PDB file of C-alpha atoms and ligand atoms in Angstrom:
ATOM      1  CA  MET I 908      13.335  92.644 -25.995  1.00  0.00           C
ATOM      2  CA  HIS I 909      15.041  89.295 -25.632  1.00  0.00           C
ATOM      3  CA  LYS I 910      18.409  88.870 -27.245  1.00  0.00           C
ATOM      4  CA  SER I 911      18.810  86.082 -29.755  1.00  0.00           C
ATOM      5  CA  LEU I 912      21.422  83.354 -29.344  1.00  0.00           C
ATOM      6  CA  ILE I 913      23.484  84.977 -32.092  1.00  0.00           C
ATOM      7  CA  GLU I 914      23.372  88.383 -30.395  1.00  0.00           C
ATOM      8  CA  VAL I 915      24.467  86.841 -27.106  1.00  0.00           C
ATOM      9  CA  ALA I 916      27.312  84.986 -28.850  1.00  0.00           C
ATOM     10  CA  LYS I 917      28.443  88.138 -30.704  1.00  0.00           C
ATOM     11  CA  GLU I 918      28.741  90.028 -27.413  1.00  0.00           C
ATOM     12  CA  GLU I 919      30.612  87.184 -25.705  1.00  0.00           C
ATOM     13  CA  VAL I 920      33.058  86.840 -28.587  1.00  0.00           C
ATOM     14  CA  ILE I 921      34.206  90.402 -27.883  1.00  0.00           C
ATOM     15  CA  THR I 922      34.465  90.114 -24.103  1.00  0.00           C
ATOM     16  CA  ASN I 923      35.510  86.484 -23.628  1.00  0.00           C
ATOM     17  CA  PRO I 924      39.299  86.040 -24.006  1.00  0.00           C
ATOM     18  CA  HIS I 925      39.055  82.321 -24.799  1.00  0.00           C
ATOM     19  CA  GLU I 926      39.136  80.994 -28.348  1.00  0.00           C
ATOM     20  CA  ILE I 927      36.490  78.452 -27.552  1.00  0.00           C
ATOM     21  CA  PHE I 928      33.929  78.719 -24.783  1.00  0.00           C
ATOM     22  CA  SER I 929      30.458  77.546 -23.906  1.00  0.00           C
ATOM     23  CA  ILE I 930      27.379  79.707 -23.415  1.00  0.00           C
ATOM     24  CA  THR I 931      23.976  78.863 -22.029  1.00  0.00           C
ATOM     25  CA  TYR I 932      20.968  80.234 -23.825  1.00  0.00           C
ATOM     26  CA  LYS I 933      17.427  79.409 -22.765  1.00  0.00           C
ATOM     27  CA  ASN I 934      18.728  76.530 -20.662  1.00  0.00           C
ATOM     28  CA  GLU I 935      20.576  74.987 -23.604  1.00  0.00           C
ATOM     29  CA  LYS I 936      24.362  74.806 -23.748  1.00  0.00           C
ATOM     30  CA  TYR I 937      26.275  75.838 -26.906  1.00  0.00           C
ATOM     31  CA  TRP I 938      29.921  76.165 -27.883  1.00  0.00           C
ATOM     32  CA  VAL I 939      31.376  79.195 -29.613  1.00  0.00           C
ATOM     33  CA  LYS I 940      34.612  78.769 -31.537  1.00  0.00           C
ATOM     34  CA  LYS I 941      36.454  81.858 -32.779  1.00  0.00           C
ATOM     35  CA  ALA I 942      38.435  82.092 -35.989  1.00  0.00           C
ATOM     36  CA  ARG I 943      42.129  81.594 -35.495  1.00  0.00           C
ATOM     37  CA  ALA I 944      44.933  80.758 -37.816  1.00  0.00           C
ATOM     38  CA  THR I 945      46.428  77.272 -37.499  1.00  0.00           C
ATOM     39  CA  GLN I 946      50.075  76.629 -38.013  1.00  0.00           C
ATOM     40  CA  SER I 947      51.861  73.367 -37.881  1.00  0.00           C
ATOM     41  CA  LYS I 948      53.930  73.760 -34.745  1.00  0.00           C
ATOM     42  CA  TRP I 949      57.724  73.772 -34.856  1.00  0.00           C
ATOM     43  CA  ASN I 950      57.979  70.926 -32.349  1.00  0.00           C
ATOM     44  CA  HIS I 951      55.591  68.832 -34.398  1.00  0.00           C
ATOM     45  CA  ARG I 952      57.697  69.455 -37.489  1.00  0.00           C
ATOM     46  CA  PHE I 953      60.847  68.532 -35.558  1.00  0.00           C
ATOM     47  CA  PHE I 954      59.105  65.411 -34.292  1.00  0.00           C
ATOM     48  CA  TYR I 955      58.197  64.473 -37.847  1.00  0.00           C
ATOM     49  CA  PHE I 956      61.788  65.093 -38.863  1.00  0.00           C
ATOM     50  CA  LEU I 957      62.951  62.592 -36.224  1.00  0.00           C
ATOM     51  CA  PHE I 958      60.152  60.129 -36.881  1.00  0.00           C
ATOM     52  CA  PRO I 959      59.344  60.498 -40.565  1.00  0.00           C
ATOM     53  CA  PHE I 960      56.271  58.312 -40.534  1.00  0.00           C
ATOM     54  CA  ASP I 961      53.218  58.997 -42.619  1.00  0.00           C
ATOM     55  CA  ALA I 962      51.254  58.689 -39.444  1.00  0.00           C
ATOM     56  CA  LEU I 963      52.755  61.870 -38.036  1.00  0.00           C
ATOM     57  CA  ILE I 964      52.396  64.185 -41.015  1.00  0.00           C
ATOM     58  CA  PRO I 965      51.933  67.775 -39.830  1.00  0.00           C
ATOM     59  CA  SER I 966      48.749  69.582 -40.863  1.00  0.00           C
ATOM     60  CA  GLU I 967      48.419  72.545 -43.225  1.00  0.00           C
ATOM     61  CA  SER I 968      48.545  76.142 -42.094  1.00  0.00           C
ATOM     62  CA  LYS I 969      45.304  78.086 -42.641  1.00  0.00           C
ATOM     63  CA  THR I 970      43.950  81.560 -41.956  1.00  0.00           C
ATOM     64  CA  GLY I 971      41.169  82.007 -39.414  1.00  0.00           C
ATOM     65  CA  VAL I 972      38.489  82.356 -42.088  1.00  0.00           C
ATOM     66  CA  GLN I 973      39.771  79.265 -43.915  1.00  0.00           C
ATOM     67  CA  CYS I 974      39.647  77.367 -40.632  1.00  0.00           C
ATOM     68  CA  ILE I 975      36.012  78.246 -40.025  1.00  0.00           C
ATOM     69  CA  GLU I 976      35.079  77.358 -43.579  1.00  0.00           C
ATOM     70  CA  HIS I 977      36.955  74.056 -43.402  1.00  0.00           C
ATOM     71  CA  GLU I 978      35.644  72.955 -40.013  1.00  0.00           C
ATOM     72  CA  THR I 979      31.994  73.903 -40.531  1.00  0.00           C
ATOM     73  CA  SER I 980      31.754  72.368 -43.981  1.00  0.00           C
ATOM     74  CA  LYS I 981      33.469  69.214 -42.747  1.00  0.00           C
ATOM     75  CA  LEU I 982      30.996  68.992 -39.850  1.00  0.00           C
ATOM     76  CA  ASP I 983      28.162  69.152 -42.398  1.00  0.00           C
ATOM     77  CA  ILE I 984      29.778  66.481 -44.599  1.00  0.00           C
ATOM     78  CA  PHE I 985      30.217  64.203 -41.569  1.00  0.00           C
ATOM     79  CA  ARG I 986      26.568  64.675 -40.621  1.00  0.00           C
ATOM     80  CA  ALA I 987      25.425  63.893 -44.140  1.00  0.00           C
ATOM     81  CA  HIS I 988      27.280  60.572 -43.832  1.00  0.00           C
ATOM     82  CA  GLY I 989      25.540  59.712 -40.570  1.00  0.00           C
ATOM     83  CA  ILE I 990      28.556  60.430 -38.377  1.00  0.00           C
ATOM     84  CA  ASN I 991      27.646  61.958 -35.009  1.00  0.00           C
ATOM     85  CA  THR I 992      28.801  65.584 -34.934  1.00  0.00           C
ATOM     86  CA  PRO I 993      27.492  68.774 -33.339  1.00  0.00           C
ATOM     87  CA  ALA I 994      25.091  70.747 -35.540  1.00  0.00           C
ATOM     88  CA  VAL I 995      26.462  74.066 -36.792  1.00  0.00           C
ATOM     89  CA  ILE I 996      23.896  76.562 -35.496  1.00  0.00           C
ATOM     90  CA  TYR I 997      25.446  79.695 -36.968  1.00  0.00           C
ATOM     91  CA  LYS I 998      28.644  80.888 -38.607  1.00  0.00           C
ATOM     92  CA  ASN I 999      30.252  84.080 -39.869  1.00  0.00           C
ATOM     93  CA  ASP I1000      33.869  85.050 -40.607  1.00  0.00           C
ATOM     94  CA  GLU I1001      34.709  85.534 -36.943  1.00  0.00           C
ATOM     95  CA  PHE I1002      33.155  82.578 -35.126  1.00  0.00           C
ATOM     96  CA  PHE I1003      30.702  79.720 -35.277  1.00  0.00           C
ATOM     97  CA  ILE I1004      28.221  78.232 -32.828  1.00  0.00           C
ATOM     98  CA  LEU I1005      27.862  74.510 -32.186  1.00  0.00           C
ATOM     99  CA  GLU I1006      25.337  72.468 -30.329  1.00  0.00           C
ATOM    100  CA  ASP I1007      26.727  70.878 -27.128  1.00  0.00           C
ATOM    101  CA  CYS I1008      27.668  67.207 -27.403  1.00  0.00           C
ATOM    102  CA  GLY I1009      28.560  66.327 -23.828  1.00  0.00           C
ATOM    103  CA  GLU I1010      31.868  65.520 -22.158  1.00  0.00           C
ATOM    104  CA  THR I1011      35.081  64.653 -23.977  1.00  0.00           C
ATOM    105  CA  LEU I1012      36.309  61.068 -23.893  1.00  0.00           C
ATOM    106  CA  ASN I1013      39.526  62.457 -22.455  1.00  0.00           C
ATOM    107  CA  THR I1014      37.649  63.829 -19.449  1.00  0.00           C
ATOM    108  CA  LEU I1015      35.621  60.654 -19.041  1.00  0.00           C
ATOM    109  CA  THR I1016      38.625  58.313 -19.149  1.00  0.00           C
ATOM    110  CA  ARG I1017      40.846  60.495 -16.952  1.00  0.00           C
ATOM    111  CA  ASP I1018      39.153  59.211 -13.804  1.00  0.00           C
ATOM    112  CA  LYS I1019      41.720  56.821 -12.322  1.00  0.00           C
ATOM    113  CA  SER I1020      39.075  54.748 -10.612  1.00  0.00           C
ATOM    114  CA  ILE I1021      37.111  54.084 -13.809  1.00  0.00           C
ATOM    115  CA  SER I1022      36.087  50.413 -14.097  1.00  0.00           C
ATOM    116  CA  GLU I1023      37.443  48.242 -16.886  1.00  0.00           C
ATOM    117  CA  GLU I1024      33.919  47.654 -18.078  1.00  0.00           C
ATOM    118  CA  LYS I1025      33.211  51.358 -18.406  1.00  0.00           C
ATOM    119  CA  MET I1026      36.542  52.020 -20.127  1.00  0.00           C
ATOM    120  CA  TYR I1027      35.875  49.432 -22.824  1.00  0.00           C
ATOM    121  CA  TYR I1028      32.305  50.672 -23.167  1.00  0.00           C
ATOM    122  CA  TYR I1029      33.654  54.118 -24.111  1.00  0.00           C
ATOM    123  CA  MET I1030      36.475  52.719 -26.239  1.00  0.00           C
ATOM    124  CA  ASP I1031      34.153  50.496 -28.255  1.00  0.00           C
ATOM    125  CA  LYS I1032      31.890  53.425 -29.034  1.00  0.00           C
ATOM    126  CA  LEU I1033      34.839  55.630 -29.878  1.00  0.00           C
ATOM    127  CA  LEU I1034      36.361  53.002 -32.197  1.00  0.00           C
ATOM    128  CA  PHE I1035      32.951  52.486 -33.776  1.00  0.00           C
ATOM    129  CA  GLU I1036      32.632  56.194 -34.597  1.00  0.00           C
ATOM    130  CA  LEU I1037      36.201  56.450 -35.932  1.00  0.00           C
ATOM    131  CA  ALA I1038      35.674  53.341 -38.075  1.00  0.00           C
ATOM    132  CA  LYS I1039      32.438  54.869 -39.393  1.00  0.00           C
ATOM    133  CA  ILE I1040      34.375  57.966 -40.489  1.00  0.00           C
ATOM    134  CA  HIS I1041      36.963  55.807 -42.236  1.00  0.00           C
ATOM    135  CA  LYS I1042      34.489  53.455 -43.880  1.00  0.00           C
ATOM    136  CA  VAL I1043      32.872  56.312 -45.794  1.00  0.00           C
ATOM    137  CA  GLY I1044      36.295  57.455 -47.027  1.00  0.00           C
ATOM    138  CA  LEU I1045      36.815  60.400 -44.667  1.00  0.00           C
ATOM    139  CA  TYR I1046      39.347  61.204 -41.932  1.00  0.00           C
ATOM    140  CA  HIS I1047      39.121  63.092 -38.633  1.00  0.00           C
ATOM    141  CA  GLY I1048      42.489  64.877 -38.554  1.00  0.00           C
ATOM    142  CA  GLY I1049      42.792  65.196 -34.772  1.00  0.00           C
ATOM    143  CA  ALA I1050      41.511  61.879 -33.533  1.00  0.00           C
ATOM    144  CA  GLN I1051      42.727  62.090 -29.926  1.00  0.00           C
ATOM    145  CA  THR I1052      40.270  61.295 -27.108  1.00  0.00           C
ATOM    146  CA  ARG I1053      39.930  65.014 -26.328  1.00  0.00           C
ATOM    147  CA  ASN I1054      38.343  65.528 -29.758  1.00  0.00           C
ATOM    148  CA  PHE I1055      35.496  63.074 -29.262  1.00  0.00           C
ATOM    149  CA  THR I1056      32.621  63.612 -26.872  1.00  0.00           C
ATOM    150  CA  TYR I1057      30.012  61.395 -25.290  1.00  0.00           C
ATOM    151  CA  LYS I1058      26.377  62.257 -24.750  1.00  0.00           C
ATOM    152  CA  GLU I1059      23.343  60.044 -24.232  1.00  0.00           C
ATOM    153  CA  ALA I1060      25.066  56.811 -25.244  1.00  0.00           C
ATOM    154  CA  LYS I1061      26.561  58.310 -28.424  1.00  0.00           C
ATOM    155  CA  VAL I1062      30.097  59.353 -29.277  1.00  0.00           C
ATOM    156  CA  TYR I1063      30.488  62.561 -31.326  1.00  0.00           C
ATOM    157  CA  ALA I1064      33.415  63.753 -33.425  1.00  0.00           C
ATOM    158  CA  ILE I1065      34.450  67.372 -32.735  1.00  0.00           C
ATOM    159  CA  ASP I1066      37.365  69.646 -33.672  1.00  0.00           C
ATOM    160  CA  LEU I1067      37.642  68.924 -37.391  1.00  0.00           C
ATOM    161  CA  GLU I1068      39.875  71.911 -38.092  1.00  0.00           C
ATOM    162  CA  GLU I1069      42.987  70.103 -39.321  1.00  0.00           C
ATOM    163  CA  SER I1070      43.551  69.756 -43.058  1.00  0.00           C
ATOM    164  CA  PHE I1071      46.358  68.313 -45.127  1.00  0.00           C
ATOM    165  CA  ASN I1072      48.010  68.639 -48.465  1.00  0.00           C
ATOM    166  CA  PRO I1073      45.453  67.217 -50.936  1.00  0.00           C
ATOM    167  CA  ASN I1074      48.106  64.954 -52.492  1.00  0.00           C
ATOM    168  CA  ILE I1075      48.219  62.846 -49.346  1.00  0.00           C
ATOM    169  CA  ASP I1076      46.445  59.509 -49.706  1.00  0.00           C
ATOM    170  CA  ILE I1077      43.307  59.170 -47.579  1.00  0.00           C
ATOM    171  CA  LYS I1078      44.597  55.810 -46.270  1.00  0.00           C
ATOM    172  CA  VAL I1079      47.600  57.605 -44.824  1.00  0.00           C
ATOM    173  CA  LEU I1080      45.391  60.157 -43.075  1.00  0.00           C
ATOM    174  CA  GLN I1081      43.188  57.393 -41.700  1.00  0.00           C
ATOM    175  CA  PHE I1082      46.228  55.573 -40.394  1.00  0.00           C
ATOM    176  CA  ARG I1083      47.390  58.847 -38.873  1.00  0.00           C
ATOM    177  CA  ASP I1084      43.989  59.163 -37.139  1.00  0.00           C
ATOM    178  CA  PHE I1085      44.281  55.722 -35.618  1.00  0.00           C
ATOM    179  CA  THR I1086      47.862  56.321 -34.480  1.00  0.00           C
ATOM    180  CA  LEU I1087      46.843  59.589 -32.818  1.00  0.00           C
ATOM    181  CA  LEU I1088      44.019  57.796 -31.040  1.00  0.00           C
ATOM    182  CA  LEU I1089      46.422  55.117 -29.779  1.00  0.00           C
ATOM    183  CA  LEU I1090      48.822  57.831 -28.639  1.00  0.00           C
ATOM    184  CA  SER I1091      46.056  59.448 -26.625  1.00  0.00           C
ATOM    185  CA  PHE I1092      45.181  56.054 -25.107  1.00  0.00           C
ATOM    186  CA  VAL I1093      48.790  55.674 -23.984  1.00  0.00           C
ATOM    187  CA  LYS I1094      48.327  58.773 -21.818  1.00  0.00           C
ATOM    188  CA  ILE I1095      45.373  57.268 -19.957  1.00  0.00           C
ATOM    189  CA  ARG I1096      46.360  56.333 -16.403  1.00  0.00           C
ATOM    190  CA  VAL I1097      44.130  53.700 -14.893  1.00  0.00           C
ATOM    191  CA  ASN I1098      44.482  50.833 -12.457  1.00  0.00           C
ATOM    192  CA  PHE I1099      44.571  48.116 -15.123  1.00  0.00           C
ATOM    193  CA  ASP I1100      46.530  47.503 -18.314  1.00  0.00           C
ATOM    194  CA  LEU I1101      44.783  48.552 -21.485  1.00  0.00           C
ATOM    195  CA  ASP I1102      44.614  45.708 -23.953  1.00  0.00           C
ATOM    196  CA  TYR I1103      46.074  47.202 -27.135  1.00  0.00           C
ATOM    197  CA  ASN I1104      45.665  43.929 -28.979  1.00  0.00           C
ATOM    198  CA  TYR I1105      41.950  44.219 -28.344  1.00  0.00           C
ATOM    199  CA  VAL I1106      41.837  47.880 -29.378  1.00  0.00           C
ATOM    200  CA  ILE I1107      43.662  47.270 -32.648  1.00  0.00           C
ATOM    201  CA  ARG I1108      41.662  44.164 -33.526  1.00  0.00           C
ATOM    202  CA  LYS I1109      38.405  45.914 -32.721  1.00  0.00           C
ATOM    203  CA  TYR I1110      39.304  48.811 -35.012  1.00  0.00           C
ATOM    204  CA  VAL I1111      40.334  46.407 -37.797  1.00  0.00           C
ATOM    205  CA  GLU I1112      37.079  44.498 -37.394  1.00  0.00           C
ATOM    206  CA  LEU I1113      34.931  47.642 -37.428  1.00  0.00           C
ATOM    207  CA  SER I1114      36.725  49.481 -40.209  1.00  0.00           C
ATOM    208  CA  GLY I1115      37.674  46.517 -42.394  1.00  0.00           C
ATOM    209  CA  ASN I1116      41.072  48.198 -42.579  1.00  0.00           C
ATOM    210  CA  LYS I1117      43.249  45.083 -42.425  1.00  0.00           C
ATOM    211  CA  GLU I1118      46.657  46.621 -43.110  1.00  0.00           C
ATOM    212  CA  VAL I1119      46.698  48.608 -39.878  1.00  0.00           C
ATOM    213  CA  LEU I1120      48.196  45.928 -37.667  1.00  0.00           C
ATOM    214  CA  LYS I1121      50.927  45.201 -40.208  1.00  0.00           C
ATOM    215  CA  LYS I1122      51.687  48.894 -40.622  1.00  0.00           C
ATOM    216  CA  LEU I1123      51.904  49.423 -36.869  1.00  0.00           C
ATOM    217  CA  LYS I1124      54.205  46.449 -36.402  1.00  0.00           C
ATOM    218  CA  ASN I1125      56.319  47.675 -39.255  1.00  0.00           C
ATOM    219  CA  ILE I1126      56.819  50.995 -37.528  1.00  0.00           C
ATOM    220  CA  ALA I1127      57.659  49.309 -34.244  1.00  0.00           C
ATOM    221  CA  ASN I1128      60.201  46.991 -35.843  1.00  0.00           C
ATOM    222  CA  LYS I1129      61.973  49.772 -37.680  1.00  0.00           C
ATOM    223  CA  THR I1130      62.362  52.000 -34.698  1.00  0.00           C
ATOM    224  CA  SER I1131      64.618  50.485 -32.048  1.00  0.00           C
ATOM    225  CA  PHE I1132      67.045  53.273 -32.724  1.00  0.00           C
ATOM    226  CA  LEU I1133      64.317  55.855 -32.444  1.00  0.00           C
ATOM    227  CA  ILE I1134      63.175  54.433 -29.133  1.00  0.00           C
ATOM    228  CA  TYR I1135      66.735  54.814 -27.953  1.00  0.00           C
ATOM    229  CA  LEU I1136      66.860  58.334 -29.352  1.00  0.00           C
ATOM    230  CA  SER I1137      63.592  59.322 -27.756  1.00  0.00           C
ATOM    231  CA  GLU I1138      64.871  58.258 -24.370  1.00  0.00           C
ATOM    232  CA  LEU I1139      67.800  60.645 -24.449  1.00  0.00           C
ATOM    233  CA  LYS I1140      67.336  63.389 -21.881  1.00  0.00           C
ATOM    234  CA  PHE I1141      67.910  66.165 -24.380  1.00  0.00           C
ATOM    235  CA  ILE I1142      65.266  64.944 -26.824  1.00  0.00           C
ATOM    236  CA  LYS I1143      62.822  64.349 -23.989  1.00  0.00           C
ATOM    237  CA  LYS I1144      63.344  67.847 -22.705  1.00  0.00           C
ATOM    238  CA  VAL I1145      62.745  69.473 -26.069  1.00  0.00           C
ATOM    239  CA  LEU I1146      59.762  67.389 -27.093  1.00  0.00           C
ATOM    240  CA  GLY I1147      58.211  66.697 -23.727  1.00  0.00           C
ATOM    241  CA  SER I1148      55.379  64.288 -23.174  1.00  0.00           C
ATOM    242  CA  ASP I1149      54.582  63.685 -26.863  1.00  0.00           C
ATOM    243  CA  VAL I1150      57.793  61.817 -27.487  1.00  0.00           C
ATOM    244  CA  LYS I1151      57.466  59.854 -24.257  1.00  0.00           C
ATOM    245  CA  GLY I1152      54.011  58.730 -25.304  1.00  0.00           C
ATOM    246  CA  PHE I1153      55.299  57.823 -28.732  1.00  0.00           C
ATOM    247  CA  SER I1154      58.154  55.688 -27.453  1.00  0.00           C
ATOM    248  CA  LYS I1155      55.780  54.010 -24.994  1.00  0.00           C
ATOM    249  CA  LEU I1156      53.437  53.193 -27.865  1.00  0.00           C
ATOM    250  CA  LEU I1157      56.326  51.782 -29.926  1.00  0.00           C
ATOM    251  CA  LYS I1158      57.239  49.485 -27.060  1.00  0.00           C
ATOM    252  CA  ILE I1159      53.655  48.306 -26.746  1.00  0.00           C
ATOM    253  CA  LEU I1160      53.477  47.661 -30.493  1.00  0.00           C
ATOM    254  CA  LYS I1161      56.710  45.718 -30.407  1.00  0.00           C
ATOM    255  CA  SER I1162      55.280  43.425 -27.770  1.00  0.00           C
ATOM    256  CA  LEU I1163      52.090  42.603 -29.712  1.00  0.00           C
TER     257      LEU I1163
HETATM  258  N1  LIG J2046      30.174  70.730 -29.495  1.00  0.00           N
HETATM  259  C1  LIG J2046      30.844  70.519 -28.362  1.00  0.00           C
HETATM  260  N2  LIG J2046      30.291  69.778 -27.367  1.00  0.00           N
HETATM  261  C2  LIG J2046      30.967  69.571 -26.204  1.00  0.00           C
HETATM  262  N3  LIG J2046      32.187  70.075 -25.937  1.00  0.00           N
HETATM  263  C3  LIG J2046      32.788  70.815 -26.885  1.00  0.00           C
HETATM  264  C4  LIG J2046      32.170  71.069 -28.149  1.00  0.00           C
HETATM  265  N4  LIG J2046      32.996  71.832 -28.883  1.00  0.00           N
HETATM  266  C5  LIG J2046      34.091  72.048 -28.122  1.00  0.00           C
HETATM  267  N5  LIG J2046      33.989  71.447 -26.922  1.00  0.00           N
HETATM  268  C6  LIG J2046      34.973  71.495 -25.820  1.00  0.00           C
HETATM  269  O1  LIG J2046      35.959  72.479 -26.093  1.00  0.00           O
HETATM  270  C7  LIG J2046      37.253  71.877 -26.252  1.00  0.00           C
HETATM  271  C8  LIG J2046      38.015  72.586 -27.354  1.00  0.00           C
HETATM  272  O2  LIG J2046      37.282  72.512 -28.585  1.00  0.00           O
HETATM  273  P1  LIG J2046      37.976  72.036 -29.920  1.00  0.00           P
HETATM  274  O3  LIG J2046      36.982  72.141 -31.013  1.00  0.00           O
HETATM  275  O4  LIG J2046      38.584  70.691 -29.682  1.00  0.00           O
HETATM  276  O5  LIG J2046      39.070  73.155 -30.107  1.00  0.00           O
HETATM  277  P2  LIG J2046      40.661  73.111 -30.140  1.00  0.00           P
HETATM  278  O6  LIG J2046      40.981  73.253 -31.577  1.00  0.00           O
HETATM  279  O7  LIG J2046      41.041  74.277 -29.310  1.00  0.00           O
HETATM  280  O8  LIG J2046      41.147  71.814 -29.573  1.00  0.00           O
HETATM  281  C9  LIG J2046      36.958  70.404 -26.532  1.00  0.00           C
HETATM  282  O9  LIG J2046      38.033  69.566 -26.174  1.00  0.00           O
HETATM  283  C10 LIG J2046      35.735  70.190 -25.672  1.00  0.00           C
HETATM  284  O10 LIG J2046      36.105  70.040 -24.319  1.00  0.00           O
HETATM  285 MG1  LIG J2047      40.558  69.948 -29.721  1.00  0.00          MG
END
């Protein structure tokens, strides 16, 4: 008797130590994501304490079961709005199975020798998908390049597990998304300078979200002291690469 995909996944969930892993079943690739509690991390909370911007609001803590419920129902809502997301093949209280949606944008843009043309090809598609999410009044929650994938000329949104206090304005969460995306762009190391003016204008054009540029400049102008602070050795040591990326982004924004 042949095992079903669900039977195969159930066995792997027990033996595989990873929280998320891929399996191949009948020549098709799938992803299995186990339930796990999310907590806003202490360093994120400290970061937010230093840089109390809406854009860096920490996410809510949830139990494993709540996480599965939140992520799978959000994937379905996204799909219903025409946003590219992996189909939820199966779920129970311990794990869920997703269809494979290709390589992450982080992986694809990590190649140092990537051409400018290719980079902007990916970025345009990524900005298009993020703007689509925002235009229908939704947010991603973890909009870094590692949480978007690319397959057959389409960008997909994955990893929708973050949630926030329901009193927070959707505009704030959308702005947070865009800031997180910019922060992940800052970490890209390529042989040419990324044109942040282009990226921001493209997002504004696609999303119709005109306040973004003003909001970003506002942050940059208010934060000379924080740039100074973030360059102190002690702060750098405690917060690591996140704070370096953030101060780099602030400098870029200041120069726009
Ligand atoms: N449906 C999918 N298609 C392709 N890759 C996926 C998919 N789901 C997860 N992955 C891969 O697994 C990684 C971790 O999954 P993710 O949902 O982002 O979990 P985490 O909360 O641990 O970041 C992703 O960055 C991606 O590389
Ligand atoms: Mg992720």
